[in-house]
Coordinates of C-alpha atoms in Angstrom, one line a residue:
M1 CA 47.7 -84.8 29.4
L2 CA 46.5 -81.6 27.7
P3 CA 49.4 -79.1 26.8
T4 CA 47.7 -76.4 28.8
L5 CA 47.8 -78.6 32.0
R6 CA 51.5 -79.5 31.3
R7 CA 52.4 -75.9 31.0
K8 CA 50.8 -75.2 34.4
L9 CA 52.9 -77.9 35.9
E10 CA 56.1 -76.5 34.3
L11 CA 55.2 -73.1 35.9
L12 CA 54.9 -74.7 39.3
A13 CA 58.3 -76.4 38.8
E14 CA 59.8 -73.0 37.8
R15 CA 58.3 -71.4 40.9
R16 CA 60.0 -74.1 43.0
D17 CA 63.4 -73.2 41.5
E18 CA 62.7 -69.5 42.2
L19 CA 61.8 -70.3 45.8
E20 CA 65.1 -72.2 46.2
R21 CA 67.0 -69.1 45.2
L22 CA 64.9 -66.9 47.5
L23 CA 65.4 -69.1 50.5
A24 CA 69.2 -68.7 50.0
D25 CA 68.8 -64.9 50.0
P26 CA 70.2 -63.4 53.3
S27 CA 67.4 -60.8 53.4
V28 CA 64.8 -63.6 53.3
I29 CA 66.7 -65.7 55.9
G30 CA 66.7 -62.7 58.2
D31 CA 62.9 -62.4 58.0
Q32 CA 61.4 -65.3 59.9
N33 CA 57.8 -64.8 58.8
A34 CA 58.8 -64.5 55.1
F35 CA 61.2 -67.5 55.4
R36 CA 58.6 -69.6 57.0
K37 CA 56.0 -68.8 54.4
L38 CA 58.3 -69.4 51.5
S39 CA 59.6 -72.7 53.1
R40 CA 56.0 -74.0 53.3
E41 CA 55.4 -73.1 49.6
F42 CA 58.7 -74.8 48.7
A43 CA 57.7 -77.9 50.6
R44 CA 54.4 -78.1 48.7
L45 CA 56.1 -77.6 45.3
E46 CA 59.1 -79.9 45.8
P47 CA 57.0 -83.1 45.0
V48 CA 55.8 -81.4 41.7
A49 CA 59.4 -80.7 40.6
Q50 CA 60.4 -84.2 41.5
A51 CA 57.6 -85.8 39.6
M52 CA 58.3 -83.6 36.6
N53 CA 61.9 -84.8 36.6
E54 CA 60.8 -88.4 36.8
D55 CA 58.4 -87.9 34.0
R56 CA 61.1 -86.3 31.8
Q57 CA 63.4 -89.3 32.5
A58 CA 60.6 -91.8 31.7
R59 CA 60.0 -90.1 28.4
E60 CA 63.7 -90.1 27.5
D61 CA 63.7 -93.9 28.4
L62 CA 60.7 -94.4 26.1
A63 CA 62.4 -92.6 23.2
A64 CA 65.6 -94.6 23.6
A65 CA 63.7 -97.9 23.7
I66 CA 61.8 -97.0 20.6
E67 CA 65.2 -96.4 18.8
L68 CA 66.4 -99.8 20.0
R69 CA 63.4 -101.5 18.5
A70 CA 64.8 -101.0 15.0
D71 CA 67.6 -103.4 15.9
P72 CA 66.3 -107.0 15.3
E73 CA 68.6 -108.4 18.0
L74 CA 67.4 -105.9 20.6
A75 CA 63.7 -105.7 19.5
A76 CA 62.3 -108.0 22.2
M77 CA 64.2 -106.2 25.0
A78 CA 63.1 -102.9 23.5
E79 CA 59.4 -103.9 23.6
E80 CA 59.7 -104.7 27.3
E81 CA 61.4 -101.3 28.0
I82 CA 58.7 -99.5 26.0
A83 CA 55.9 -101.2 28.0
A84 CA 57.7 -100.3 31.3
A85 CA 58.2 -96.7 30.2
E86 CA 54.7 -96.2 29.0
A87 CA 53.3 -97.6 32.3
R88 CA 55.6 -95.3 34.3
I89 CA 54.5 -92.3 32.2
A90 CA 50.8 -93.1 32.8
E91 CA 51.4 -93.5 36.5
L92 CA 53.2 -90.1 36.7
D93 CA 50.4 -88.5 34.7
T94 CA 48.0 -89.4 37.5
V95 CA 50.5 -88.1 40.1
L96 CA 51.1 -84.8 38.2
M97 CA 47.4 -84.2 37.7
G98 CA 46.9 -84.6 41.4
H99 CA 49.3 -81.6 41.9
L100 CA 47.0 -79.5 39.8
V101 CA 44.0 -79.9 42.0
P102 CA 43.3 -76.5 43.5
R103 CA 44.5 -76.5 47.1
D104 CA 42.2 -75.4 49.9
A105 CA 44.0 -72.5 51.7
R106 CA 42.4 -73.6 55.0
D107 CA 43.8 -77.1 54.9
D108 CA 46.9 -76.4 57.1
G109 CA 44.9 -74.7 59.9
S110 CA 42.9 -75.6 63.0
L111 CA 39.1 -75.9 63.2
Y112 CA 36.0 -75.7 65.4
L113 CA 34.3 -79.0 66.0
E114 CA 30.6 -78.9 66.8
V115 CA 28.6 -82.0 67.7
R116 CA 24.9 -81.8 68.4
A117 CA 22.4 -84.5 69.4
G118 CA 19.6 -85.0 66.8
T119 CA 16.6 -87.2 66.8
G120 CA 16.6 -90.0 69.4
G121 CA 16.3 -88.3 72.8
D122 CA 18.7 -89.4 75.4
E123 CA 20.3 -92.0 73.1
A124 CA 21.1 -89.2 70.6
A125 CA 22.9 -87.3 73.3
I126 CA 24.9 -90.4 74.3
F127 CA 25.8 -91.0 70.6
A128 CA 26.9 -87.3 70.3
G129 CA 29.2 -88.0 73.3
D130 CA 30.6 -91.1 71.5
L131 CA 31.3 -89.1 68.4
F132 CA 33.0 -86.3 70.3
R133 CA 35.1 -88.9 72.1
M134 CA 36.0 -90.6 68.7
Y135 CA 37.2 -87.3 67.3
S136 CA 39.1 -86.5 70.5
R137 CA 40.9 -89.8 70.4
Y138 CA 41.8 -89.2 66.7
A139 CA 43.1 -85.8 67.5
E140 CA 45.2 -87.3 70.3
K141 CA 46.7 -89.8 67.9
Q142 CA 47.6 -86.9 65.5
G143 CA 49.2 -84.9 68.3
W144 CA 46.5 -82.1 68.2
K145 CA 45.1 -80.1 71.0
V146 CA 41.4 -80.2 71.8
E147 CA 39.9 -77.5 73.9
V148 CA 36.2 -77.5 74.8
E149 CA 34.6 -74.1 74.4
S150 CA 31.1 -74.9 75.4
A151 CA 29.1 -78.0 76.4
N152 CA 25.6 -78.9 77.3
Q153 CA 25.6 -82.4 78.8
G154 CA 22.7 -84.9 78.3
E155 CA 20.7 -86.1 81.3
H156 CA 21.9 -89.7 80.9
G157 CA 25.4 -89.0 79.6
G158 CA 26.9 -87.6 76.4
Y159 CA 26.1 -84.1 75.1
R160 CA 23.1 -82.3 73.8
E161 CA 25.7 -80.0 72.3
V162 CA 29.5 -79.6 72.5
V163 CA 31.8 -77.2 70.7
A164 CA 35.6 -77.5 70.8
R165 CA 38.5 -76.0 69.1
V166 CA 40.9 -78.5 67.5
E167 CA 44.4 -77.0 67.1
G168 CA 47.1 -78.7 65.0
D169 CA 48.8 -78.6 61.6
G170 CA 46.6 -80.0 58.9
A171 CA 43.6 -80.6 61.2
Y172 CA 41.1 -79.1 58.8
S173 CA 42.4 -81.1 55.9
K174 CA 41.8 -84.3 57.8
L175 CA 38.4 -83.6 59.4
K176 CA 36.7 -81.4 56.8
F177 CA 34.8 -84.4 55.4
E178 CA 33.1 -85.1 58.7
S179 CA 30.3 -82.4 58.4
G180 CA 26.8 -83.9 58.2
T181 CA 24.4 -86.2 59.9
H182 CA 25.7 -89.3 61.6
R183 CA 23.2 -92.1 62.3
V184 CA 23.6 -94.9 64.9
Q185 CA 21.7 -98.2 65.0
R186 CA 22.0 -100.0 68.3
V187 CA 20.1 -101.2 71.4
P188 CA 20.2 -98.3 73.9
E189 CA 21.2 -98.9 77.5
T190 CA 17.8 -97.6 78.6
E191 CA 16.0 -100.1 76.3
S192 CA 14.7 -103.0 78.5
Q193 CA 13.3 -105.2 75.7
G194 CA 16.5 -105.3 73.5
R195 CA 15.0 -103.4 70.5
I196 CA 17.3 -101.7 68.1
H197 CA 16.8 -97.9 67.9
T198 CA 18.0 -95.4 65.3
S199 CA 19.3 -92.1 66.5
A200 CA 21.3 -89.3 65.0
A201 CA 23.8 -86.5 65.7
T202 CA 25.1 -83.7 63.5
V203 CA 28.7 -82.8 63.1
A204 CA 30.0 -79.4 61.8
I205 CA 33.6 -78.8 61.0
I206 CA 34.4 -75.1 60.6
A207 CA 37.9 -73.9 59.6
E208 CA 39.4 -71.4 62.0
E209 CA 41.0 -69.4 59.2
G210 CA 39.0 -68.3 56.3
G211 CA 41.7 -68.6 53.6
D212 CA 41.0 -66.0 50.9
V213 CA 37.6 -65.1 52.2
E214 CA 37.3 -62.0 54.3
I215 CA 34.2 -61.1 56.4
E216 CA 33.6 -57.7 58.0
I217 CA 31.4 -57.8 61.1
N218 CA 29.4 -54.7 61.9
P219 CA 29.2 -54.2 65.7
A220 CA 25.7 -52.8 65.3
D221 CA 24.7 -56.3 64.0
L222 CA 25.6 -58.0 67.3
R223 CA 23.6 -58.7 70.4
V224 CA 25.9 -59.5 73.3
D225 CA 24.6 -61.2 76.5
T226 CA 26.5 -62.1 79.6
Y227 CA 25.5 -64.9 82.0
R228 CA 26.9 -67.0 84.8
S229 CA 29.2 -69.8 83.7
S230 CA 28.6 -73.4 84.6
G231 CA 30.5 -76.6 84.5
A232 CA 34.3 -77.0 84.9
G233 CA 36.4 -74.2 86.1
G234 CA 36.0 -74.3 89.9
Q235 CA 34.0 -72.0 92.1
H236 CA 35.0 -68.8 90.2
V237 CA 32.8 -69.6 87.2
N238 CA 29.7 -69.7 89.3
K239 CA 30.2 -66.3 91.0
T240 CA 30.6 -63.9 88.1
D241 CA 28.8 -63.2 84.8
S242 CA 31.9 -64.0 82.7
A243 CA 30.2 -66.2 80.1
I244 CA 29.4 -64.5 76.8
R245 CA 26.7 -65.2 74.2
I246 CA 26.8 -63.3 70.9
T247 CA 24.0 -63.3 68.4
H248 CA 24.7 -62.1 64.8
L249 CA 21.3 -60.6 64.0
P250 CA 21.4 -60.7 60.2
S251 CA 22.2 -64.4 60.0
G252 CA 20.8 -65.6 63.4
V253 CA 24.2 -67.3 64.2
V254 CA 24.7 -67.7 68.0
V255 CA 28.0 -68.4 69.6
E256 CA 28.9 -68.9 73.3
S257 CA 32.0 -69.0 75.3
Q258 CA 32.4 -69.7 79.1
T259 CA 35.7 -71.5 79.5
E260 CA 37.8 -68.4 80.4
R261 CA 37.8 -66.6 83.7
S262 CA 37.4 -63.2 82.2
Q263 CA 34.5 -61.8 80.2
H264 CA 36.9 -60.2 77.9
A265 CA 38.7 -63.4 77.1
N266 CA 35.4 -65.2 76.5
R267 CA 34.2 -62.4 74.2
D268 CA 37.4 -62.7 72.1
K269 CA 36.9 -66.5 71.8
A270 CA 33.3 -66.1 70.8
M271 CA 34.1 -63.4 68.2
K272 CA 36.7 -65.5 66.6
R273 CA 34.3 -68.5 66.3
L274 CA 31.5 -66.2 65.0
K275 CA 33.8 -64.9 62.3
A276 CA 34.8 -68.5 61.3
M277 CA 31.2 -69.5 61.1
L278 CA 30.2 -66.6 58.9
V279 CA 33.2 -67.3 56.6
E280 CA 32.2 -70.9 56.4
A281 CA 28.6 -69.9 55.4
E282 CA 30.0 -67.6 52.7
I283 CA 32.2 -70.3 51.3
E284 CA 29.3 -72.8 51.3
R285 CA 27.2 -70.2 49.4
R286 CA 29.9 -69.7 46.8
E287 CA 30.6 -73.4 46.3
A288 CA 26.9 -74.2 45.9
A289 CA 26.6 -71.6 43.2
Q290 CA 29.7 -72.8 41.4
A291 CA 29.2 -76.6 41.7
A292 CA 25.6 -77.4 42.3
D293 CA 26.0 -80.7 40.6
R294 CA 28.9 -82.1 42.6
K295 CA 28.7 -85.8 42.8
L296 CA 30.5 -86.1 46.1
Q297 CA 29.4 -83.6 48.6
V298 CA 32.2 -84.2 51.0
G299 CA 33.2 -81.2 53.0
S300 CA 30.1 -79.3 51.8
G301 CA 29.1 -78.5 55.3
D302 CA 25.5 -79.6 54.6
R303 CA 24.5 -80.7 58.1
S304 CA 21.2 -82.1 57.0
Q305 CA 22.9 -84.7 54.7
R306 CA 23.1 -88.2 56.2
I307 CA 26.7 -89.1 55.6
R308 CA 27.4 -92.1 57.8
T309 CA 25.7 -95.0 59.6
Y310 CA 27.2 -96.8 62.7
N311 CA 25.5 -100.2 63.0
F312 CA 26.5 -101.8 66.3
P313 CA 24.8 -105.2 65.9
Q314 CA 26.9 -105.9 62.8
G315 CA 30.0 -103.9 63.9
R316 CA 29.6 -102.0 60.6
I317 CA 30.2 -98.4 59.6
T318 CA 29.1 -97.2 56.2
D319 CA 29.8 -93.9 54.6
H320 CA 26.9 -93.1 52.2
R321 CA 28.8 -90.7 50.0
V322 CA 31.2 -93.3 48.5
E323 CA 29.9 -96.5 46.9
G324 CA 31.3 -99.5 48.7
L325 CA 32.8 -97.6 51.6
T326 CA 31.9 -100.0 54.4
L327 CA 34.2 -101.1 57.3
Y328 CA 33.5 -103.9 59.8
D329 CA 35.7 -102.3 62.4
L330 CA 33.3 -100.2 64.4
P331 CA 35.0 -100.6 67.8
N332 CA 38.3 -99.4 66.5
V333 CA 36.8 -96.5 64.5
L334 CA 35.1 -95.3 67.7
E335 CA 38.5 -95.4 69.4
G336 CA 39.8 -92.9 66.8
A337 CA 41.0 -95.2 64.0
L338 CA 39.5 -92.9 61.4
D339 CA 42.3 -92.9 58.8
P340 CA 40.7 -95.6 56.5
L341 CA 37.6 -93.4 56.2
I342 CA 39.4 -90.1 56.0
D343 CA 41.9 -91.3 53.4
R344 CA 39.3 -92.8 51.1
L345 CA 37.1 -89.6 51.3
A346 CA 40.2 -87.5 50.4
Q347 CA 40.9 -89.8 47.4
E348 CA 37.3 -89.5 46.2
A349 CA 37.4 -85.7 46.6
Q350 CA 40.6 -85.5 44.6
A351 CA 39.2 -87.8 41.9
D352 CA 36.1 -85.5 41.5
A353 CA 38.4 -82.5 41.4
L354 CA 40.5 -84.1 38.7
A355 CA 37.4 -84.9 36.7
R356 CA 36.3 -81.3 36.8
L357 CA 39.8 -80.2 35.9
T358 CA 40.0 -82.4 32.7
D359 CA 36.4 -81.5 31.7
A360 CA 37.1 -77.8 32.0
P361 CA 37.4 -75.9 28.7

């Protein structure tokens, strides 16, 4: 490991010790917001400090074993201990480097999930419904809350478009790699001759919180339309113009909200999602400018990129961003068993980040 990288790790460990002192300070204990914020930072840095201690112990073990090698009677045992210590140091190097990967400030927060039918007509809408159900099941397994904000159902089931807010700790960190075009290959229920069709749906994952990016929205740039709500909500939604559609004129971004009874509440929801979408677009623009040659475009938000194929005849699901990432477990994946895919994508993203870290001057 480069000395500059090791020094960064030492600074993180020192910050952990500082946080431990601060968390024992009565003035901090009495401030719930400050205590919660510092506690989260401490929890993130504790594994760094622990790994640094283990690395220090492994290096001391290596030095002691090297000294023992000078004794002819202990040389054989010393060689075994040297090999074990060197292997442990190499393992800890990988762990410690992982702690240096820049952390996405949005990872802990909630998100907006958008699923839209693409090419394929009614089958695409049905597939969009399957995807939304898959994510809803996964969220349920994680203990997250899913709240539909707008939905346009397909004529034969599924959705032409559905937008939901997914609330839960770490939701964005788990689902941020799902943005892109998802393709399905199967025999549609409406197909009388048993031919396999290919359809598609697009998924967008948008962080609710913008992290370090701030966006100011000029009210003069907005066009606000009201209309009569439809769908769930009882008779009330069909009697008043409580639904809101906001168009951000400079970008062309359009958001809608119709799930609340009051126009004011729907406007607040729509504005919150509009801001999240504009922040996401700004982050994408910055990332594209800084890393145009990224090998693994996970989490890039590029909705035109085909990221995954769901092949029903073979029970196969293939993620095209990672070589060899194919599972023959399609039924369980569609029931929300997404962890094998999500974990592998997170590992690949970290590997790419580490490669850029070690290549940096």
